[in-house]
XYZ file of C-alpha atoms in Angstrom:
410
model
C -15.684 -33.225 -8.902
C -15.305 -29.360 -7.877
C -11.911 -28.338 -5.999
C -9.199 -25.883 -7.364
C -9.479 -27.428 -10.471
C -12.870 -28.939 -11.614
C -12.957 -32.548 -13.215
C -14.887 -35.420 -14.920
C -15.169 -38.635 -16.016
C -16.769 -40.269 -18.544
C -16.375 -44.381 -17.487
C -17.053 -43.962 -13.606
C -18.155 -47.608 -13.214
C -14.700 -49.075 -14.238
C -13.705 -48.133 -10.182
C -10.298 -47.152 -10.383
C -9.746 -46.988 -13.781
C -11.526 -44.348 -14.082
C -9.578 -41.496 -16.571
C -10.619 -38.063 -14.918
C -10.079 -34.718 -17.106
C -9.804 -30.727 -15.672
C -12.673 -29.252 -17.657
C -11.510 -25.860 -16.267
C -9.788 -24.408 -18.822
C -11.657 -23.744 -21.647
C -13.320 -20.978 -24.492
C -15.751 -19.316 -22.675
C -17.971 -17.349 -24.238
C -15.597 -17.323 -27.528
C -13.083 -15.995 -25.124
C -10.214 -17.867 -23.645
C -10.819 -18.220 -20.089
C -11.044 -20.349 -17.559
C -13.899 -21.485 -15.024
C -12.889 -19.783 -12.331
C -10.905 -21.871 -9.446
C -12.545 -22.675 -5.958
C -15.559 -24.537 -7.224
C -18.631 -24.145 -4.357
C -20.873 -25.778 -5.610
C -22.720 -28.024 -8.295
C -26.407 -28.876 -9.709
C -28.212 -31.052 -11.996
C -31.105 -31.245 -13.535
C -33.120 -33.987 -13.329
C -35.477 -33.139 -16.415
C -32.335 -31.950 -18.812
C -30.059 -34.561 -18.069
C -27.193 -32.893 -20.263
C -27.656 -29.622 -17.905
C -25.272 -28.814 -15.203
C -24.118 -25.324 -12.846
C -21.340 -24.692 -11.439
C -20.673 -21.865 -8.652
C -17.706 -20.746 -7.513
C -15.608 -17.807 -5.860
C -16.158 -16.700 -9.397
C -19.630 -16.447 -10.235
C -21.909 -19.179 -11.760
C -21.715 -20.998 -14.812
C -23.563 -23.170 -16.884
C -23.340 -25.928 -19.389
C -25.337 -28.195 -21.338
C -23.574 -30.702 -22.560
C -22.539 -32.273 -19.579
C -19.669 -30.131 -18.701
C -17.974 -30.941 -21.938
C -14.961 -28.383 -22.951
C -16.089 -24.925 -24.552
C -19.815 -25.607 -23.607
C -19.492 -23.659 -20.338
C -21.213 -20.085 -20.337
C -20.503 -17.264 -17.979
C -23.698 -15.892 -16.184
C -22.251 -13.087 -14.199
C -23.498 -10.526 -16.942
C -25.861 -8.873 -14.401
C -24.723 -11.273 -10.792
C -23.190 -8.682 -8.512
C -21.048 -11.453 -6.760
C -17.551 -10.173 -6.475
C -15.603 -10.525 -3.259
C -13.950 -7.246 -2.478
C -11.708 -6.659 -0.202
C -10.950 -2.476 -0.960
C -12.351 0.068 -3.172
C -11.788 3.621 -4.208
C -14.351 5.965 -5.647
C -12.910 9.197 -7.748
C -14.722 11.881 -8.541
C -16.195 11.308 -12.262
C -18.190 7.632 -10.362
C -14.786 5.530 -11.851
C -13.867 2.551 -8.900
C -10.960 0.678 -8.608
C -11.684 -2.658 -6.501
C -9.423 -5.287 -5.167
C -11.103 -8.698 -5.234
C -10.911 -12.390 -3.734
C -9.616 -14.648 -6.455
C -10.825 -12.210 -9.246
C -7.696 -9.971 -9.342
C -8.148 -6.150 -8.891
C -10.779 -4.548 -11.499
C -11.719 -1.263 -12.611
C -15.075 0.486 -13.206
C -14.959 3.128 -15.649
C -18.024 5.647 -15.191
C -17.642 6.734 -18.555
C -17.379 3.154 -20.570
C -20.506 2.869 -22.719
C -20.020 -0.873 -21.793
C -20.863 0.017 -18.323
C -18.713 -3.532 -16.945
C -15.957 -4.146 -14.909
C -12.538 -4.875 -16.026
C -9.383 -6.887 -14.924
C -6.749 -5.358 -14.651
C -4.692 -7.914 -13.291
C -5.987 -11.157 -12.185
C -5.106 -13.238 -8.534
C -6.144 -11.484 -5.439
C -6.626 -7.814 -5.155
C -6.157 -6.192 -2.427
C -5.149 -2.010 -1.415
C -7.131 -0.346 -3.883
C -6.568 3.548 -4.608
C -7.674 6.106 -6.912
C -6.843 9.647 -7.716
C -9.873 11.527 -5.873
C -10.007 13.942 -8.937
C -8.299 12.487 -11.698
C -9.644 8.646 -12.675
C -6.980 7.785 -15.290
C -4.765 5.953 -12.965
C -5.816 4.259 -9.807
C -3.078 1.805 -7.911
C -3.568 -1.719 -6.182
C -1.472 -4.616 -4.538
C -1.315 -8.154 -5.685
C 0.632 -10.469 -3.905
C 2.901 -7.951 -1.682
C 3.686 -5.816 -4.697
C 2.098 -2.423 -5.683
C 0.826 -1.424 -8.919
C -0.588 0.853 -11.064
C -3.700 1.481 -13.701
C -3.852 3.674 -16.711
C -7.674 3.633 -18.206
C -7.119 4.451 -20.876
C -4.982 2.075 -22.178
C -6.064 -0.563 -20.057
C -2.706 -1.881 -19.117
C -0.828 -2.341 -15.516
C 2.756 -1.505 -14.781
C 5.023 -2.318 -11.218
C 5.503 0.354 -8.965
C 6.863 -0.862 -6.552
C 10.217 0.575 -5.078
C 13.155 -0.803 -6.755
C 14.720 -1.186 -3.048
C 11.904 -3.457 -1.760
C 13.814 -5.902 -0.242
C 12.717 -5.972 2.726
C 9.108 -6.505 4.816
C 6.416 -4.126 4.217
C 3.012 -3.835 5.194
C 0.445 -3.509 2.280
C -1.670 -1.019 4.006
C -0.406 2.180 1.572
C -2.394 5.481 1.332
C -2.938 8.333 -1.026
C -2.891 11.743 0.254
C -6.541 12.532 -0.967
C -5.578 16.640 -2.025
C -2.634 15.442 -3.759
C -3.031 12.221 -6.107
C 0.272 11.507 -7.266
C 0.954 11.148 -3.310
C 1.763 7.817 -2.483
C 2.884 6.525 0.726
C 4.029 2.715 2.072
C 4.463 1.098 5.190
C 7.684 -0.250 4.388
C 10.823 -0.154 6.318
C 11.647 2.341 5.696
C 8.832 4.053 5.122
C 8.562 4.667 0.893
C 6.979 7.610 -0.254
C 6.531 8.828 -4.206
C 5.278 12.433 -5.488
C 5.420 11.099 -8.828
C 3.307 8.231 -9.269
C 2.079 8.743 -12.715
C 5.501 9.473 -14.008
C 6.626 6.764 -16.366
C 9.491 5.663 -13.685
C 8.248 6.252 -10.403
C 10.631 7.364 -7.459
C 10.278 6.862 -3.839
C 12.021 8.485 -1.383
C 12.952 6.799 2.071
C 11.646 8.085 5.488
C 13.686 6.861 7.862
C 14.023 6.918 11.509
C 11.760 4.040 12.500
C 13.060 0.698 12.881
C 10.334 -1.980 11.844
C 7.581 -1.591 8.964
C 4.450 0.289 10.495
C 1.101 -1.659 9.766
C -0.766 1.962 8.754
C 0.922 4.907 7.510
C -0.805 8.409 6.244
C 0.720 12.277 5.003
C -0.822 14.588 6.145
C -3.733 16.484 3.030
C -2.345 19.338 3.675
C 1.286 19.445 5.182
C 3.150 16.913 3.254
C 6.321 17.222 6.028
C 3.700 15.502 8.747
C 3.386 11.884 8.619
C 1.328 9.764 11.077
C 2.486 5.788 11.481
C 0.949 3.235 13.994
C 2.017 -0.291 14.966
C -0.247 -1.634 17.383
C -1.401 0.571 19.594
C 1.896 3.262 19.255
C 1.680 6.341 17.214
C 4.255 8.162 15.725
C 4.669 11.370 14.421
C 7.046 13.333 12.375
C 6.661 16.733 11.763
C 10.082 16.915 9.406
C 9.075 14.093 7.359
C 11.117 15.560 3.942
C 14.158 16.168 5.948
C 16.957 13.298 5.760
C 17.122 12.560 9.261
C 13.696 12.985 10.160
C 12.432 12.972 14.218
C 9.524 10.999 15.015
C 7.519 11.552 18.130
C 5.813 8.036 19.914
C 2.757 8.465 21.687
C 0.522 5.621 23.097
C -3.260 4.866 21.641
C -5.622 3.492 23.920
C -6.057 0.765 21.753
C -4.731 -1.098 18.612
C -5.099 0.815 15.634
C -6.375 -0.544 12.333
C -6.780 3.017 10.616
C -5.992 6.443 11.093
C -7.493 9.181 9.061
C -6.101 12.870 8.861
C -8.095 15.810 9.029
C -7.414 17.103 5.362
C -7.719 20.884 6.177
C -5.729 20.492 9.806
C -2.797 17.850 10.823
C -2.870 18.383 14.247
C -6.516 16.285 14.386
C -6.966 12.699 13.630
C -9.026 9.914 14.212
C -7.801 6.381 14.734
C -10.160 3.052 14.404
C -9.918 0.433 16.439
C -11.932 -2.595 16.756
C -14.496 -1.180 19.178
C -14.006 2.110 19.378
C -12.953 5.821 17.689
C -10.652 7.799 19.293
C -9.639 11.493 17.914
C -6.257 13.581 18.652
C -6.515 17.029 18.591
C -2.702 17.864 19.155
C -0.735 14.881 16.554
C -1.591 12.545 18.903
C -0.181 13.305 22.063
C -3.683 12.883 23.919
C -6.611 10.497 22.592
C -10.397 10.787 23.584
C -12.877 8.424 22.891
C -15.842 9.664 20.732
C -19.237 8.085 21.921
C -20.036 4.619 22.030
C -19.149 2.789 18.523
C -20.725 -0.599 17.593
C -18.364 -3.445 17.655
C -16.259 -5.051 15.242
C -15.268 -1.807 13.412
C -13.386 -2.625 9.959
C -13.285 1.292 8.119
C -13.135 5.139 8.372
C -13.911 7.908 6.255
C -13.936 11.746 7.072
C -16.048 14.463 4.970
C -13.997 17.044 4.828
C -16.579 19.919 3.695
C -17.928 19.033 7.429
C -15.527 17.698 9.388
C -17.624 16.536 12.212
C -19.454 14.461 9.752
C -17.697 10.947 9.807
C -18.085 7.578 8.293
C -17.376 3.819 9.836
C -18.232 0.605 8.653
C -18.630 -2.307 11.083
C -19.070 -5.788 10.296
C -22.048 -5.863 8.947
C -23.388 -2.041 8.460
C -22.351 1.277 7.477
C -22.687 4.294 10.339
C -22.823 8.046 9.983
C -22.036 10.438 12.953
C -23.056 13.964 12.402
C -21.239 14.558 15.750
C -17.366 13.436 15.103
C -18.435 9.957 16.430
C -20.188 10.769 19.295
C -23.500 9.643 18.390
C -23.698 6.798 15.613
C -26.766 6.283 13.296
C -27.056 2.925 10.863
C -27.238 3.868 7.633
C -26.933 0.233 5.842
C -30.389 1.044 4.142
C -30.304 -0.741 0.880
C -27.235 -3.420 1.448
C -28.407 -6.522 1.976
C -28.135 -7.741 5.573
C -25.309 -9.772 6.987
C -22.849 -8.614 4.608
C -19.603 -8.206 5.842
C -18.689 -4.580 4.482
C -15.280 -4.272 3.963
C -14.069 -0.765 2.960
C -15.101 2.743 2.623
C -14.322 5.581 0.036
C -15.952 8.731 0.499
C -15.322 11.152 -2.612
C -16.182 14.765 -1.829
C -15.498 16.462 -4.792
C -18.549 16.897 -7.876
C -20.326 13.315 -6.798
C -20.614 13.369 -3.323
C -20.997 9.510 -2.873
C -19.564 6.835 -0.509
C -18.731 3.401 -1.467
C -18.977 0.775 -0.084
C -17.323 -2.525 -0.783
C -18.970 -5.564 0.304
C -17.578 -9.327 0.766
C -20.119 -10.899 -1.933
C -22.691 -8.357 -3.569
C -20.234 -5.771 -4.857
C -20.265 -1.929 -4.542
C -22.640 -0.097 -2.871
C -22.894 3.876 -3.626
C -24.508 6.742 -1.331
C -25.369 10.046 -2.053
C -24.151 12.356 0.605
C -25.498 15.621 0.549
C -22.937 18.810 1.055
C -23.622 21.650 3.342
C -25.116 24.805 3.041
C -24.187 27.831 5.275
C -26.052 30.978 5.171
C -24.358 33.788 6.750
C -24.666 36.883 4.747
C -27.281 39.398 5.886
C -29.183 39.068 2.931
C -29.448 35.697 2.941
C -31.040 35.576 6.578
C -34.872 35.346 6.899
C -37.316 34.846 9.436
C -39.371 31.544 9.364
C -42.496 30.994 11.021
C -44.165 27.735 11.350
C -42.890 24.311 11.079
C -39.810 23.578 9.365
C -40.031 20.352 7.364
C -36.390 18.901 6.017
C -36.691 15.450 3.792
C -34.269 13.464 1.653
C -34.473 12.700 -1.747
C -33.532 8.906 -0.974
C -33.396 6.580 1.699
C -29.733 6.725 1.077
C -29.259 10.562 1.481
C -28.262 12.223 4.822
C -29.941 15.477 5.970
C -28.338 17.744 8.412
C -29.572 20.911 10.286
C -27.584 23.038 12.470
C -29.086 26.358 14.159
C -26.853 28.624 15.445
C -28.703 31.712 16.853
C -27.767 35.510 18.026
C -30.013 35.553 20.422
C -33.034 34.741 21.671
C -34.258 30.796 22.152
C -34.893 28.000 19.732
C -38.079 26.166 20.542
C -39.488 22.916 19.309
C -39.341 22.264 15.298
């Protein structure tokens, strides 16, 4: 019988005497581990008799000698089956991943093993990563925050030692400054420090319930941006000790906002159906083109800043025009798969992740821009210009921006 735990009996015919034992726990794989819990499913074989699988929220398994203790082996070696709920690419291909029932787990691009790791097990949730720096990356379990070191492989608490109260789980990274951490707590927590072997958090006060999304501003670290259904606030004084927040109203209920990195005065907000983008900290919203429904994340590039990200239910969409025209790019992610978070990493890879509910990570290459404005740089093209990706996954841009003159068909 599969459930939580995962049981058998040997004397079935003796009704309700039957003696039933967890087989769960176990050496698997000469390791000690368990089966993992939430059993889905179960087969037999009719020709090996002794054969039996098991699937569950972790993976499948196999035995053949009837499900007997330490016969069960792990076949996840190369099953991309992990149920993620958040992850966060940094620059060297490294991903920390927050997971349903397999804890939060780190990929380490330089690991000659080339396999995910635990680094602590439950359910992972809030993943972040230093954009630049993939030593330590941060994630929630269970309402408290965290952090990863690599290198040794080991966790530590981070949370504040004031967290008493309600917060939201929903923290950020300021994506210029790494060690930038920032909670929707009441109030709001913030740390400059997290790597530092006792992290400190500073209070932000001045609101008077836990936002559900909070975000610093890249590059102003005194502007702070916090939502709570559709309300925005604002602070422009944020390291102050009194500091003066400024409420505006969305058009909508936000889920995300994103900050321009180079510019705090424009942001984007995500709601379920729609983008909207501020161009003055949120005192006026417009809505950017038509979005598809049942919008989950957000992601800006910010060596083009009119080149955005979103992830709906079920796809992944690129605007080239700051979300007024959207364009599927879900090319090589299995259909039907509820995507669940983006992380776009601009520095030396140029990739977006993106998490899925089921099959993992996805990565995309995503091509930077090239201006050419200098005089000698400038030529004359006749003919027909022909622009191709090197993948289906690549994105190809063109802008012309003339002197003078007119710009006929290409």
């Amino acid at each position: 019988i599969g459930t939580n735990g995962f049981f058998r009996t040997t004397n079935a015919t003796t009704g309700g005497n039957a003696t039933w034992q967890d087989i769960r726990g176990q050496v698997v794989d000469e390791h000690p581990a368990d089966i993992h819990f939430d059993q889905r499913a179960l087969a037999f074989s009719a020709a090996l008799p002794n054969l039996v699988y098991v699937g569950n929220d972790g993976g499948a398994w196999k035995s053949t000698d009837d499900g007997a203790q330490a016969t069960w082996q792990n076949l996840n070696g190369n099953l991309p089956g992990l149920l993620f709920y958040s992850a966060a690419l940094s620059s060297d291909g490294s991903i920390v991943g927050g997971t349903q029932d397999n804890g939060s787990v780190f990929f380490d691009a330089e690991d000659p093993d080339g396999i995910w790791r635990i680094a602590l097990g439950g359910d992972g949730g809030g993943a972040l990563i230093d954009p630049l720096d993939s030593t330590y990356s941060y994630f929630v379990e269970f309402g408290r925050f965290y952090r990863y070191n690599k290198i040794s492989r080991g966790w530590s608490p981070i949370s504040p030692s004031s967290l008493t109260f309600s917060c939201n789980t929903a923290w950020t990274i300021n994506p210029l400054h790494g060690t930038r951490l920032t909670i929707p707590c009441h109030p709001i927590a913030r740390t400059s420090n997290a790597t530092a072997n006792s992290v400190s958090w500073d209070s932000i006060a001045g609101l008077s319930f836990p936002p559900n999304t909070v975000q610093e501003a890249p590059s102003n670290s005194n502007i702070i941006y916090a939502t709570q259904g559709s309300n925005v606030w604002v602070t422009i004084n944020a390291s102050s000790p009194s500091p003066s927040w400024t409420q505006n109203q969305a058009p909508c209920s936000v889920n995300k906002i994103s900050i321009l990195p180079t510019d705090p005065s424009v942001a984007y907000i995500l709601c379920a159906n729609s983008v909207q983008k501020t161009t003055d900290m949120g005192h006026t919203w417009t809505q950017n083109g038509n979005a598809p429904l049942n919008l989950g994340d957000f992601a800006i590039d910010p060596t083009f800043p009119n080149r955005v990200f979103a992830s709906s239910y079920a796809s992944v969409l690129v605007s080239l025009d700051a979300g007024q025209t959207w364009e599927d790019m879900t090319d090589g992610i299995p259909r039907g798969l509820w995507i669940t978070s983006l992380s776009l990493n601009a520095a030396t890879t140029r990739k977006l992740a993106a998490s899925t509910f089921g099959r993992g990570v996805y990565l995309a290459n995503i091509p930077g821009v090239v201006e050419v404005t200098s005089p000698a740089n400038r030529a004359t093209v006749w003919g027909n210009i022909v622009v191709s990706a090197k993948a289906s996954s690549d994105i190809v841009s063109v802008q012309f921006k003339l002197d003078g003159g007119n710009l006929g068909p290409v």
